[in-house]
Coordinates of C-alpha atoms in Angstrom, one line a residue:
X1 CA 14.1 -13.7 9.9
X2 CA 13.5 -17.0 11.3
X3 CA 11.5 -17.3 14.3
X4 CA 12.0 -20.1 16.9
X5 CA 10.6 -21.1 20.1
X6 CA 13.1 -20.5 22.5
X7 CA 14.1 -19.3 25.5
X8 CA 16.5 -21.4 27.3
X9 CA 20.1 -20.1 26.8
X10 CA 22.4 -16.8 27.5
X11 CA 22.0 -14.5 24.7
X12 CA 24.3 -11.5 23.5
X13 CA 21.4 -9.7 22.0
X14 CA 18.1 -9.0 23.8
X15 CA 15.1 -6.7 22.7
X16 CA 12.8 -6.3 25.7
X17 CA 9.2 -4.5 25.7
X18 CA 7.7 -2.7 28.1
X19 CA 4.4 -0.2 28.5
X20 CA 4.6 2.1 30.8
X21 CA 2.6 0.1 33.3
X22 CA 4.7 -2.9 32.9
X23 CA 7.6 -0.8 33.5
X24 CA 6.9 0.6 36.7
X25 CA 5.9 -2.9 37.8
X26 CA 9.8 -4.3 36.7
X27 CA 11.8 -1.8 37.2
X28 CA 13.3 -2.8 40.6
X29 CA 14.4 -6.0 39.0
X30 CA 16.8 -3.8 36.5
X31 CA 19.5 -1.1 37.1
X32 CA 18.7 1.6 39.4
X33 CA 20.1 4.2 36.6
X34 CA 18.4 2.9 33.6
X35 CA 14.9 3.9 35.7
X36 CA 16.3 7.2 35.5
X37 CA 16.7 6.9 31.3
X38 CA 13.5 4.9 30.6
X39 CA 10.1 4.9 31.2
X40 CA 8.8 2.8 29.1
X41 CA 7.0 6.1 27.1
X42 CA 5.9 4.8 23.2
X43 CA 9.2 4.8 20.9
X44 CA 11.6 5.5 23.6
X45 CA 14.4 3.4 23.6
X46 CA 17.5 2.7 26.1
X47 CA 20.6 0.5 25.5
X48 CA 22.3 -1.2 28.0
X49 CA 25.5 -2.8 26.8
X50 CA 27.5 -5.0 28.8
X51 CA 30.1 -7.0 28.5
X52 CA 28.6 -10.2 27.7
X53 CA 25.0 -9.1 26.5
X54 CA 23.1 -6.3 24.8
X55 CA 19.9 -5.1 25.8
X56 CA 17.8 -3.0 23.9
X57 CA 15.0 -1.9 25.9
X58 CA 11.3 -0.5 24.1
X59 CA 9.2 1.2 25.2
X60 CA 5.3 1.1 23.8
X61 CA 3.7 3.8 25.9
X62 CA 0.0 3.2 27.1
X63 CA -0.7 -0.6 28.0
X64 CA -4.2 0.1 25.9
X65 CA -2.5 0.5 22.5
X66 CA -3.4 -1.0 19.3
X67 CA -1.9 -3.7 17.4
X68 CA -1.3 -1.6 14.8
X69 CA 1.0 0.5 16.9
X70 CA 3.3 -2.1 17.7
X71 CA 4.1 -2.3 14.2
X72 CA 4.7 1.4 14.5
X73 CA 6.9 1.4 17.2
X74 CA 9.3 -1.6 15.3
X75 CA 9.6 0.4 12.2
X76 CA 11.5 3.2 14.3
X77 CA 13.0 1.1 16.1
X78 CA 14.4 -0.5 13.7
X79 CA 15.5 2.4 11.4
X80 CA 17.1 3.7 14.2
X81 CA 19.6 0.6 14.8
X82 CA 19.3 -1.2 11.9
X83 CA 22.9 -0.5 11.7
X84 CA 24.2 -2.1 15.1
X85 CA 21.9 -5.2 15.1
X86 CA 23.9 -8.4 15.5
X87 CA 23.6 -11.6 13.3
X88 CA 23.4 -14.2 16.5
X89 CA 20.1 -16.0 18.2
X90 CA 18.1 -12.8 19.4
X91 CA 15.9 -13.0 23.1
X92 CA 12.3 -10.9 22.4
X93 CA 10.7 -10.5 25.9
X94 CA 7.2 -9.5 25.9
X95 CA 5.2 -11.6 28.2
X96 CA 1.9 -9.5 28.3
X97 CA 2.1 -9.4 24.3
X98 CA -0.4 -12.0 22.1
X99 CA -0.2 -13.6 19.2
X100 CA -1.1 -10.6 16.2
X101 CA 0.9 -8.3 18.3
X102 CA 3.7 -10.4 18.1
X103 CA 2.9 -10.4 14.4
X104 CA 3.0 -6.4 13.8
X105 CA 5.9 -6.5 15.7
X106 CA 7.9 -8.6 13.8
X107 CA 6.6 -6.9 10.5
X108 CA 7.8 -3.1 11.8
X109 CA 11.3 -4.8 12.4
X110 CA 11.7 -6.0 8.9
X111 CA 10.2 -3.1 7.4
X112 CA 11.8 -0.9 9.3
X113 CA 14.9 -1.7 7.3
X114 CA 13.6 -0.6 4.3
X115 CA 15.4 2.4 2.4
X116 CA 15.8 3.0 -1.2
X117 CA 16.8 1.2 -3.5
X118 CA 16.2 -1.4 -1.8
X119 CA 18.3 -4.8 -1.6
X120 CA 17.8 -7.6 1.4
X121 CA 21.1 -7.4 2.6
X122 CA 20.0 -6.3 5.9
X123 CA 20.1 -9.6 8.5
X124 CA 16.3 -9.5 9.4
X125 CA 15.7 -10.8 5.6
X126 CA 17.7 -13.8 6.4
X127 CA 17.2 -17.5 7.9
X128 CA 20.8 -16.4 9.9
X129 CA 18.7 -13.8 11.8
X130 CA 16.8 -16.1 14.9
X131 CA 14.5 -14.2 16.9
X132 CA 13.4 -16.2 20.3
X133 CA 10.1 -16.2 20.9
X134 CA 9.2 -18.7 23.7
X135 CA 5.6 -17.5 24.5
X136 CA 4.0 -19.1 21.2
X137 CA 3.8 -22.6 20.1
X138 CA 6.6 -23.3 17.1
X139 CA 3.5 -23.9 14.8
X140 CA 1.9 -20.4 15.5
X141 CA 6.0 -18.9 15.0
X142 CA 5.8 -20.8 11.5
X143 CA 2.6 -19.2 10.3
X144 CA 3.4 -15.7 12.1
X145 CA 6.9 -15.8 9.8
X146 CA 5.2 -16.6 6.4
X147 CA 2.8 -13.6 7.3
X148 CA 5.4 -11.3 7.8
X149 CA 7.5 -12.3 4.7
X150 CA 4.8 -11.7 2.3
X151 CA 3.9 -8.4 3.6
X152 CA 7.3 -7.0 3.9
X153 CA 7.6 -8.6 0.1
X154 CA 4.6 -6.8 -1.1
X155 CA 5.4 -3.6 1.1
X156 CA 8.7 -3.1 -0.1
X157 CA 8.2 -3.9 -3.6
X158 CA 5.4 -1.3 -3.6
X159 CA 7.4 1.6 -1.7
X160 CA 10.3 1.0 -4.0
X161 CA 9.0 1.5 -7.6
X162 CA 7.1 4.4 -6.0
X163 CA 10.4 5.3 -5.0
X164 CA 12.4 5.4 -8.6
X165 CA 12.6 8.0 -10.4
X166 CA 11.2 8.4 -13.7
X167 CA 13.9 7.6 -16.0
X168 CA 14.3 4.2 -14.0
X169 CA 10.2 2.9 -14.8
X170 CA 9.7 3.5 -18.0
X171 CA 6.9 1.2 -19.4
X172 CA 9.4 -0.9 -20.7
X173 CA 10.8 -2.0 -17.4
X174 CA 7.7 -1.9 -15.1
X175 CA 6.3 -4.7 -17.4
X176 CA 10.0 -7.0 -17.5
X177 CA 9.6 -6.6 -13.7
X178 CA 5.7 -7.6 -13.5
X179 CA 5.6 -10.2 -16.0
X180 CA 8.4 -11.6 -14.1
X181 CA 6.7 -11.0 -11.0
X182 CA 4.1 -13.3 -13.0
X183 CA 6.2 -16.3 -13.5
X184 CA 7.2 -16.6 -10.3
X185 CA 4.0 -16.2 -8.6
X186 CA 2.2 -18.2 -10.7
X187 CA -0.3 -15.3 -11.8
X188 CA -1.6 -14.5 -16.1
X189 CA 0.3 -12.5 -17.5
X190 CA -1.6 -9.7 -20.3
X191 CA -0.7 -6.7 -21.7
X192 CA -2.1 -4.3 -24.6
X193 CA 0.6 -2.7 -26.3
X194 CA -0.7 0.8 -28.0
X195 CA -1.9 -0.9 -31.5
X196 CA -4.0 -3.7 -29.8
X197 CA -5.7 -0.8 -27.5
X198 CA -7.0 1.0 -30.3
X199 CA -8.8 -2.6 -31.7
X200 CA -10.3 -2.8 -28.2
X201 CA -11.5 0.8 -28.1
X202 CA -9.6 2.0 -24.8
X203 CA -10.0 5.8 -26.1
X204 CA -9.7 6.8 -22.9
X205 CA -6.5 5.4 -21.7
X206 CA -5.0 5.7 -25.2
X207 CA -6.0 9.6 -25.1
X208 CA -3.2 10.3 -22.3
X209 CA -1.1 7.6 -24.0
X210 CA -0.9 9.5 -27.1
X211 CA 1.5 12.0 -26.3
X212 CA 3.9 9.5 -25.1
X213 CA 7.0 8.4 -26.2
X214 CA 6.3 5.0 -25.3
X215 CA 3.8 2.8 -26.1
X216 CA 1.5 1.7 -24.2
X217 CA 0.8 -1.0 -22.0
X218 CA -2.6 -1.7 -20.4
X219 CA -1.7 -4.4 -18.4
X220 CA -3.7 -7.5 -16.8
X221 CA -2.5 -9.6 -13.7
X222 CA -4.8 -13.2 -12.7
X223 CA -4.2 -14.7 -9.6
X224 CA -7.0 -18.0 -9.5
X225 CA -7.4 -20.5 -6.4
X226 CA -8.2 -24.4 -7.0
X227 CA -10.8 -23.4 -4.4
X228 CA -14.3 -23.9 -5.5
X229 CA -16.7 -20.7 -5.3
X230 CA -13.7 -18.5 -4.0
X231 CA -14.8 -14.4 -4.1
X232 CA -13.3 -12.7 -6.5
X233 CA -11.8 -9.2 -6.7
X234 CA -11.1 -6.7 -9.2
X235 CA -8.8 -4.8 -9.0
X236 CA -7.4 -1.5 -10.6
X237 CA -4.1 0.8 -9.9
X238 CA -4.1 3.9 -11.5
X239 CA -0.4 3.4 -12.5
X240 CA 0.6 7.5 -14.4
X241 CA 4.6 6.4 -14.1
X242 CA 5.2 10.3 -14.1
X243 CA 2.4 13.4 -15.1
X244 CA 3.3 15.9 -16.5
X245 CA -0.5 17.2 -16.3
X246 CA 0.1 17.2 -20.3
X247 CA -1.0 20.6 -22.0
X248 CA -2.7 21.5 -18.9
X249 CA 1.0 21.5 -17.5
X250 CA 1.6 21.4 -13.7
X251 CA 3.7 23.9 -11.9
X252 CA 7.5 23.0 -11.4
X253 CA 7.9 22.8 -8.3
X254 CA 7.5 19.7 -6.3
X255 CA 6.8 18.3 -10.3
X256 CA 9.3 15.8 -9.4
X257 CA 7.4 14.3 -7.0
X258 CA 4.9 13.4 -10.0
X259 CA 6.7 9.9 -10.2
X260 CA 4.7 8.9 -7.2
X261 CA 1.4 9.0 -9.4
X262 CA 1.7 5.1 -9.5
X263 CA 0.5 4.7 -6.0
X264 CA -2.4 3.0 -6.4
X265 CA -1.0 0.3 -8.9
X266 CA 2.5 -0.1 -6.5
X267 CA -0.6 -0.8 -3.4
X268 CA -2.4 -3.4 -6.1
X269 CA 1.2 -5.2 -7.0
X270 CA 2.1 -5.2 -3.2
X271 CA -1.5 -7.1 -2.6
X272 CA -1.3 -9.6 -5.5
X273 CA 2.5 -10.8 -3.7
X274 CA 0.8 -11.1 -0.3
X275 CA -1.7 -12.9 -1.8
X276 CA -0.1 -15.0 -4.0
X277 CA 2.9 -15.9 -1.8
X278 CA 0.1 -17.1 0.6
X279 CA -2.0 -18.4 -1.9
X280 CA -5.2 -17.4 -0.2
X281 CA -8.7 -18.7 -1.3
X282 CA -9.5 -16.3 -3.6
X283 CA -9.7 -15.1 -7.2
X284 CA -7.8 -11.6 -8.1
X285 CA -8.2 -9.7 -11.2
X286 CA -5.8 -6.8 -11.7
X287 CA -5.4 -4.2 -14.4
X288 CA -3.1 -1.2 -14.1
X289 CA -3.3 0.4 -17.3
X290 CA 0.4 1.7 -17.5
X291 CA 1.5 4.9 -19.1
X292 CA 3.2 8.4 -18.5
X293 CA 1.1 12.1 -19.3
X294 CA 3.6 13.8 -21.5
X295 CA 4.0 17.0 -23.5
X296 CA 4.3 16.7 -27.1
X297 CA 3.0 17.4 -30.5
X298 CA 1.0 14.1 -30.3
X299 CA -0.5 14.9 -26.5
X300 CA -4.3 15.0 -26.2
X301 CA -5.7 19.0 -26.0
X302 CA -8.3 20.7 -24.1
X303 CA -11.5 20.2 -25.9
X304 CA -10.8 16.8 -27.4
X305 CA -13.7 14.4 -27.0
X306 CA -12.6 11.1 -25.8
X307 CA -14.7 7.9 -26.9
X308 CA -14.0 5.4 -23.7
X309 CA -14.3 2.0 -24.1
X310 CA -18.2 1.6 -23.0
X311 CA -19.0 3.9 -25.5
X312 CA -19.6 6.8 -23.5
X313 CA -18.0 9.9 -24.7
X314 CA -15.6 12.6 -22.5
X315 CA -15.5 16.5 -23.3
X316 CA -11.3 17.0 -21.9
X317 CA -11.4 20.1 -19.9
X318 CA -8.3 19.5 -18.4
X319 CA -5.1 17.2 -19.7
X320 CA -3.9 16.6 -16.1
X321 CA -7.2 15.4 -15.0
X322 CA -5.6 12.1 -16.5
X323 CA -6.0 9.5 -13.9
X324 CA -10.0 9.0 -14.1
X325 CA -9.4 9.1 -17.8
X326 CA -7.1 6.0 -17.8
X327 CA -9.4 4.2 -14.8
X328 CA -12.3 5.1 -16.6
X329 CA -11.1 2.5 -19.1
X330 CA -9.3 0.1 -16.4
X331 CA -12.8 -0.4 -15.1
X332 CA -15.1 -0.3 -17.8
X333 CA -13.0 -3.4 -19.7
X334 CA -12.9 -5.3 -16.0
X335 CA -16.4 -4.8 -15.4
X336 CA -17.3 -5.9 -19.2
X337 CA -14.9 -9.0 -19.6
X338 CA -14.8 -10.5 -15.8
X339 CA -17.3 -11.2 -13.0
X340 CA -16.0 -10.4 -9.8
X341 CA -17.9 -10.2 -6.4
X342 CA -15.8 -6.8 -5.4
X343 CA -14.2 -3.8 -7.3
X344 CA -12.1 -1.5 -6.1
X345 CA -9.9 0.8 -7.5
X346 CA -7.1 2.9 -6.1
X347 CA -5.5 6.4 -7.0
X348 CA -3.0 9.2 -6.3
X349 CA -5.9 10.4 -7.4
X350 CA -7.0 14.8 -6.6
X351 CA -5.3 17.3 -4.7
X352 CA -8.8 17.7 -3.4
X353 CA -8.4 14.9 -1.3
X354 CA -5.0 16.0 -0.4
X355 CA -6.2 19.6 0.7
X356 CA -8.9 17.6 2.4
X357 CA -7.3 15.4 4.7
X358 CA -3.7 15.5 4.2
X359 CA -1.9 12.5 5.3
X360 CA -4.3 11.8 8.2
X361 CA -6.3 9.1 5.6
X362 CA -7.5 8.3 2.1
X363 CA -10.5 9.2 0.8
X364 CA -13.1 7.4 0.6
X365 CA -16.1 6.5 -2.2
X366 CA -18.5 3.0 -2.2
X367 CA -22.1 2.5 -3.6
X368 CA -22.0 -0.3 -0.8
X369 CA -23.1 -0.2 2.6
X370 CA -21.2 -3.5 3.9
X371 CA -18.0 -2.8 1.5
X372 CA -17.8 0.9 2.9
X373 CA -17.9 -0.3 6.8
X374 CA -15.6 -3.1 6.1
X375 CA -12.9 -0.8 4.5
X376 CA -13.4 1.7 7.1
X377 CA -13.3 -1.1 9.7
X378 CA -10.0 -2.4 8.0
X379 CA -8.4 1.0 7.7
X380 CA -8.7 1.5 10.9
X381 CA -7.2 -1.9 12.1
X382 CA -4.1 -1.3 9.9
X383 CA -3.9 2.3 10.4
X384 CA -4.0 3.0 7.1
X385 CA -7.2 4.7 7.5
X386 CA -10.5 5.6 5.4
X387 CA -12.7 8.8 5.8
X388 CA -16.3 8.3 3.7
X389 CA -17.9 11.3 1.3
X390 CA -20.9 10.8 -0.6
X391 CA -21.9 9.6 -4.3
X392 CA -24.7 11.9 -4.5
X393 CA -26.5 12.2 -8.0
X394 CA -26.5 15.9 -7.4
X395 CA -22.8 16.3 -8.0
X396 CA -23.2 14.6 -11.2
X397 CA -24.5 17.5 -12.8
X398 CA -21.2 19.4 -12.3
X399 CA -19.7 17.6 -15.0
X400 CA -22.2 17.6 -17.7
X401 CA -21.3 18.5 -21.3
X402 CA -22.6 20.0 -23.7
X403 CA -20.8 18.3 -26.5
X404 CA -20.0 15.0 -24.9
X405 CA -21.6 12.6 -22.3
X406 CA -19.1 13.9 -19.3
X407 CA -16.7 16.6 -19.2
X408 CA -13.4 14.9 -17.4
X409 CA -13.7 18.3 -14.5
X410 CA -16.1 20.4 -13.0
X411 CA -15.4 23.8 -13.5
X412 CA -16.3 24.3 -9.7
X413 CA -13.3 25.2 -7.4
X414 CA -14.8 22.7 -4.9
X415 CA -14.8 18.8 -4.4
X416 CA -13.0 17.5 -7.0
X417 CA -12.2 14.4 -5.5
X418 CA -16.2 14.1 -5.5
X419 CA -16.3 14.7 -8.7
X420 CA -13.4 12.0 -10.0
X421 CA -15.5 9.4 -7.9
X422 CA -18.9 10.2 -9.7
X423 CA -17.0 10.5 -13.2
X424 CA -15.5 7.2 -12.6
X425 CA -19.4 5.7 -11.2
X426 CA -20.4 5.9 -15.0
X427 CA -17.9 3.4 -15.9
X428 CA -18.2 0.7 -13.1
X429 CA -20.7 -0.8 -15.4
X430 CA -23.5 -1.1 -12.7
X431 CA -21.2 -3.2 -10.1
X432 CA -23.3 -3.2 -7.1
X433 CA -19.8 -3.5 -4.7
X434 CA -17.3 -1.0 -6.2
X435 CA -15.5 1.3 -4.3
X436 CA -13.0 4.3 -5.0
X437 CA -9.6 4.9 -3.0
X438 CA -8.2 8.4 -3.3
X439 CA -5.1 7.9 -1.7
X440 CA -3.1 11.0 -2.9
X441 CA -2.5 12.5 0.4
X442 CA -0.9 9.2 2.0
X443 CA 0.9 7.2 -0.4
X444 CA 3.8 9.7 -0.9
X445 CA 4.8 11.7 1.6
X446 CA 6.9 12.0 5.4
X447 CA 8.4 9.0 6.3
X448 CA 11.4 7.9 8.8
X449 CA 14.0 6.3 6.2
X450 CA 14.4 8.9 4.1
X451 CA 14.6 13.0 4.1
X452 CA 12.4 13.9 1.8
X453 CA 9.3 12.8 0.6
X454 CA 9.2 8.7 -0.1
X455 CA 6.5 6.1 -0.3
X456 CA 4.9 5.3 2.7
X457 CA 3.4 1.5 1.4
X458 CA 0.1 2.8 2.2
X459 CA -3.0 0.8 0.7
X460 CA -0.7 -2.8 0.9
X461 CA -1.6 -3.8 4.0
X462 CA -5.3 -2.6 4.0
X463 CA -5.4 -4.6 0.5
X464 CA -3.9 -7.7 2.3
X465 CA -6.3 -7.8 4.8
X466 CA -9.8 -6.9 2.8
X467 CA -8.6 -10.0 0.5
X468 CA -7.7 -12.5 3.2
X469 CA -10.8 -12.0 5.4
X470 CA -13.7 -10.5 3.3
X471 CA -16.7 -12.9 3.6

């Protein structure tokens, strides 16, 4: 989409705003019967086609409404007439809108034409779409479009390998794709096949490997800035390509929706394009340590004790408690082998969380003060929101062995999503700024392009934003 400062010409395609306020101010100036249709209430929409021009009028609903929600209101718009939109010089009217709303708005349109799988053959990913703009400087325009690209890059490359099914990301082709994804984004490129995992001690992350059919691949993205004393982030995606639960199996049904249990490395790949393509002033780190939770003769049992790869030693309770397994290791080998000033990692993690807060917000774990208000602050300004619950010592000693260090579960019916976040504490290595994302509930779930359950892209944006303007 190219936008363009403009407004100077007849048009034959016109997107107007409105609030409900603004609408009952303007209304007189329209036709009498389109009052009757429209109200300017938030996501209702009226067309008005005539013979030379048409009008597509939006409404927003309350005047007071966040930026966040004009995003929200594009995205349906868009899926709703994606279909009809014309490839000619578009008119936006919005006079009362600024600058970042403009922004979210122009983001919901492009990502409202996301479906799956996904191709940009849809006119708002081309220069050929215009969209007329003539309340901002052609400067701001410029800066506003290469903000939108890069998220919509990130988003939709994140909701669409959440998207495939199983047979479609195999190890294999999640690396061809990332280590192109590598090349052209100038980021370092790693990755420990099964063999060189074992000489590096990942015993956690190789005990769900081992019942695979395909190797491993523990894999390490670097995006560096020429800027001097840039912070750095670290930065781990629990990336399960489909669970099983292993010998612990899950239940059948809705076991298809287990190739979404790559969330939090699709919102960590979605962040590193933002960040890259914008080549912000900062230093990223990023392992997803890739691998599926199969059944086989080879699969790790109930009882095994694990040897992770800071030495400390895991009593397996439960096979398809796999995801703090695998991150146990992702963070252990980050903290040990790079110095960053923040950690965080991200997971589809407990149905805990999920029973918890559905998919009202993530969950949310930090042994920092400023890093927990930020994130919460953040969630909130993207609306892809954060609720806190504690790190306290006393849950730790639900998960006490007596064979082993840690036992991978408590035994407890209750707060296992607490319990992941204190397991995966004892492997942080001390990190004073760490926090854990247990996005399970909102990654995957009800969304507008698709009828059942699809990615949402949750966790790119909050990503994007923590990066660019953490201080």
């Amino acid at each position: 989409m190219k936008l363009l400062n403009k407004r100077n010409k007849n048009y034959t395609q016109v997107f107007e705003l409105f609030t409900e306020e603004s609408w009952t101010k303007n209304y007189k100036n329209y036709n009498k019967n389109i009052s009757l249709l429209f109200s300017g209430k938030k996501n209702e929409i009226f067309v008005e086609a005539k013979e030379e021009t048409i009008t597509y009028f939006i409404g927003l609903g309350k005047s007071d409404l966040q930026n966040f929600e004009f995003q929200q209101v594009a995205v349906k718009f868009s899926q709703a007439h994606k279909k009809n939109f014309l490839a000619v010089p578009t008119l936006l009217l919005a006079d009362f809108i600024n600058e970042k709303q403009f922004e979210e708005f122009v983001k919901g349109l492009v990502l409202g034409t996301y479906y799956y799988p996904f191709e940009k053959s849809h006119i708002f990913w081309s220069d050929k779409f215009e969209c007329h703009f003539g309340n901002l400087s052609q400067k701001k325009l410029d800066v506003i479009s290469n903000r939108a690209d890069a998220i919509c890059e990130g988003q939709t490359a994140c909701q669409d390998w959440l998207n495939k099914p199983a047979n479609l990301k195999r190890p294999n082709a999640v690396n061809a794709y990332l280590k192109n994804l590598a090349k052209k984004n100038q980021l370092k490129y790693t990755v420990f096949n099964r063999k060189k995992c074992h000489e590096l001690g990942l015993g956690a992350f190789l005990s769900v490997n081992q019942g695979s059919a395909y190797d491993a691949a523990f894999t390490i993205l670097e995006y560096k800035t020429t800027v001097k004393n840039a912070k750095t982030f670290g930065l781990v995606g629990k990336c399960v390509l489909f669970d099983t639960g292993g010998i612990s199996i899950k239940a059948s049904d809705n076991m298809h929706y287990m190739k979404s249990d790559m969330g939090g490395a699709t919102a960590v790949i979605g962040a590193l394009i933002y960040a890259s393509q914008m080549k912000l002033p900062v230093n990223i780190t990023a392992i997803l340590p890739i691998t599926d939770n199969a059944v086989s003769e080879n699969a790790y049992l109930p009882s095994d004790v694990i040897t992770a790869y800071n030495g400390k030693t895991i009593e397996v309770l439960n096979t398809d408690a796999e995801g703090r397994m695998t991150l146990a290791d992702g963070l252990s080998y980050l903290s040990k082998n790079y110095k960053t000033d923040v950690l965080i990692d991200l997971a589809t993690l407990t149905g805990s969380s999920v029973r918890m807060f559905g998919d009202t917000c993530g969950a949310l774990f930090s042994n920092n003060e400023n890093l927990k208000n930020l994130l919460i602050k953040i969630g909130d300004k993207t609306n892809q929101r954060l609720w806190n619950l504690p790190l306290w010592d006393i849950w730790k000693d639900d998960f006490q062995s007596d064979v082993a260090d840690f036992k991978n579960i408590s035994m407890k019916p209750i707060g296992d999503c607490i319990i992941a976040a204190k397991f995966l504490e004892e492997f942080i290595e001390d990190h004073s700024n760490w926090a854990h994302l247990d996005i399970a509930g909102v990654a995957f779930g009800n969304v507008g392009y698709a009828k059942d359950k699809a990615a949402t892209g949750y966790g790119v944006q909050l990503l994007a934003d923590l990066i660019e303007n953490y201080h």
